[in-house]
XYZ file of C-alpha atoms in Angstrom:
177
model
C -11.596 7.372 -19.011
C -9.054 5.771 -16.501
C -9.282 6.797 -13.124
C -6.533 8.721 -13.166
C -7.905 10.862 -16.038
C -11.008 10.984 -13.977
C -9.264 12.358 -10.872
C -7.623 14.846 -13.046
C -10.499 16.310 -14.379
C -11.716 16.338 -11.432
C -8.806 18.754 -10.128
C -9.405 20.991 -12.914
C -13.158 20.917 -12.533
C -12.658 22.352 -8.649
C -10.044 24.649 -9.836
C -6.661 23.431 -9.631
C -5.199 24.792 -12.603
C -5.923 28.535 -11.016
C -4.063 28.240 -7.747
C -1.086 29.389 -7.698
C 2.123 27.344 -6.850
C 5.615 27.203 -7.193
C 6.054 25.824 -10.436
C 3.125 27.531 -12.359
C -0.350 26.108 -10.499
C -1.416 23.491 -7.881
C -2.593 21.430 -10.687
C 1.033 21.055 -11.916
C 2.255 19.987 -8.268
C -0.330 17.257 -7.912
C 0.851 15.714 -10.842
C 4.409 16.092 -10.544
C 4.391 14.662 -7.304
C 2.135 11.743 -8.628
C 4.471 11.089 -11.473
C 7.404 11.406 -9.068
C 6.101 9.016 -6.639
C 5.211 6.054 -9.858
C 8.694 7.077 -11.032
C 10.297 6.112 -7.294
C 8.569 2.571 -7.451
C 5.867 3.923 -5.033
C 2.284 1.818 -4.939
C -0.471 2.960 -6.581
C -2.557 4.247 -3.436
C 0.526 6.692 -2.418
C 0.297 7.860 -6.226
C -3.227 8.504 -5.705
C -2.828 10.548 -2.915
C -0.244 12.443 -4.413
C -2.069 13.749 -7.275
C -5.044 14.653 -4.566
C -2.744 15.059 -1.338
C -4.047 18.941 -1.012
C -7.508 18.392 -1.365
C -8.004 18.994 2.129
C -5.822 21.610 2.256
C -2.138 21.147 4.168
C -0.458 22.384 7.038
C 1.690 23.873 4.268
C -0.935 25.219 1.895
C -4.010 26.575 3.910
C -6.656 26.004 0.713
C -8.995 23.371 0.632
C -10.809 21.664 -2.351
C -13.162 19.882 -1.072
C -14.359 19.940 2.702
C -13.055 17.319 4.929
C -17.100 16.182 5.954
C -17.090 15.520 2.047
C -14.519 12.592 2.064
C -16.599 10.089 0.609
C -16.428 12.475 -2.631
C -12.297 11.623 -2.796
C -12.712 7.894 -1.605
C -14.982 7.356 -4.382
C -12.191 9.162 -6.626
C -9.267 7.364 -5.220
C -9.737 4.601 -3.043
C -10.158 4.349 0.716
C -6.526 3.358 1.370
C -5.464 7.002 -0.953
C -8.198 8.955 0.740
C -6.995 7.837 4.561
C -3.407 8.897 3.318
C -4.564 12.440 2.165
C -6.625 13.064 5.104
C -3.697 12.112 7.199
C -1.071 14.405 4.826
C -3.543 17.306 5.351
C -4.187 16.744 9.011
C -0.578 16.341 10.298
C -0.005 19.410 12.140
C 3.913 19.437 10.784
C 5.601 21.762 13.763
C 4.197 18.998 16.262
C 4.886 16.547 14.306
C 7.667 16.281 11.973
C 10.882 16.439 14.201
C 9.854 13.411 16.495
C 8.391 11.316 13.719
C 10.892 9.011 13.496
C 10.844 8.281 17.521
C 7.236 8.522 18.146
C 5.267 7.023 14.505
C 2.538 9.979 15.708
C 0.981 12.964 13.865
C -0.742 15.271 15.645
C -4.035 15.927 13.938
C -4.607 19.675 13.451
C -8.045 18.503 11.944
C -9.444 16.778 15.031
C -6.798 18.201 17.701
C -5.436 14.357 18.956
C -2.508 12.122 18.630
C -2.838 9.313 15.921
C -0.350 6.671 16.076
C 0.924 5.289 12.966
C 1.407 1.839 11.727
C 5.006 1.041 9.559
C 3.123 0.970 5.921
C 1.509 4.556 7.146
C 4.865 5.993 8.330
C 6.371 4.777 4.946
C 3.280 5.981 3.148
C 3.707 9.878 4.934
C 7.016 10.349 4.714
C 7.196 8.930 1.119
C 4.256 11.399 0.074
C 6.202 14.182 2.004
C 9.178 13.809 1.236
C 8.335 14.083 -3.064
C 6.306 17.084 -2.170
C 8.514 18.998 -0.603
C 10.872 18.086 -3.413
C 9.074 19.541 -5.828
C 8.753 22.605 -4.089
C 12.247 22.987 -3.642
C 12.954 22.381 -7.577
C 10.160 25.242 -8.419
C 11.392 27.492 -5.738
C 15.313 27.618 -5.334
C 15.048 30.469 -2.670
C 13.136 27.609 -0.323
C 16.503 25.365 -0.891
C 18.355 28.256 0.143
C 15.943 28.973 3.192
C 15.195 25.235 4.240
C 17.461 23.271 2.211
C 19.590 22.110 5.968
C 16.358 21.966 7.418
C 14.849 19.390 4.990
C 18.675 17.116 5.096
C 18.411 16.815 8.363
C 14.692 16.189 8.829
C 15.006 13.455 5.859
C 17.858 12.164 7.175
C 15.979 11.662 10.639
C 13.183 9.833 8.330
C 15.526 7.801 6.581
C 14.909 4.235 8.118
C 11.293 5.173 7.379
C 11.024 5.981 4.051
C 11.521 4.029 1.002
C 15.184 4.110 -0.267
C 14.958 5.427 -3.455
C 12.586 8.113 -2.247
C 15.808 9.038 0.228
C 18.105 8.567 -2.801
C 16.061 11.031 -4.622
C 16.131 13.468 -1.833
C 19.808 13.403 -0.871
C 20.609 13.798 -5.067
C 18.055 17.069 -4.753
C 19.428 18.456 -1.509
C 22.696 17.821 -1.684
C 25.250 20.582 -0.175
């Protein structure tokens, strides 16, 4: 078994398949964004932590897998480097964080209620992994393009010189006016 098969059954084993999320189940997502991200050129660790980015739960998606003082559990799955990216994805407190991204590199931590500083391969990392989720979302839900879709232009556009380019190609082909 690869250890992508591994991390899958995994999922199902804690009960992805029976969440529901736009698109059918939160099983789906996390592998559609996965896939997404390996089909934008991304590395292997920010496809890791796409198919497990929710594990901790999101700012987004209030539903937790596997408790955060278990992290060892999903660095054993994934990799430290994948593990530190969905901690981060979970933990970043999106109102407080999101707009000033691009000027500040910080995420405020809802988790541990402080500032954390990003380095340039963590930015890119984030707003790669954030950008494809949100995507999704917004292919499996059209009434969120129609509620956010100006919202999420003009946040990715912020995030641009961030991000990798195809991941903003991708974004401005699925948001486009």
């Amino acid at each position: 078994m690869s250890i992508d098969e591994g991390v899958r059954a995994w999922l199902r084993g804690h009960g992805a398949e029976q969440i529901a999320h736009p698109g059918g189940n939160l099983y789906g997502h996390l592998c559609r964004v996965s896939e997404r991200l390996a089909g934008l050129g991304c590395g292997s660790d920010v496809q890791a932590a796409g198919l497990t980015h929710a594990v901790y739960g999101t700012d987004g998606f209030d539903l937790a897998l596997l408790d955060r003082a278990d992290r060892a559990v999903l660095r054993d799955l994934v990799g430290t480097d994948a593990e530190k990216l969905v901690y981060l994805y979970g933990a970043c407190d999106r109102g407080r964080s999101w707009r000033e991204l691009a000027e500040t590199g910080q995420v405020f931590d809802r988790f541990e209620r402080q500032v954390r500083t990003l380095d340039a391969a963590q930015l890119r990392s984030l707003v790669d992994l954030s950008i494809v989720n949100e995507l999704d979302v917004i292919e499996h839900d059209p009434a969120m393009a129609d509620r956010h879709g100006a919202y999420f232009r003009e946040l990715f556009a912020s995030w641009a010189a961030l991000a990798s380019e195809q991941v903003i190609r991708d974004a401005r082909r699925v948001l486009r006016p």
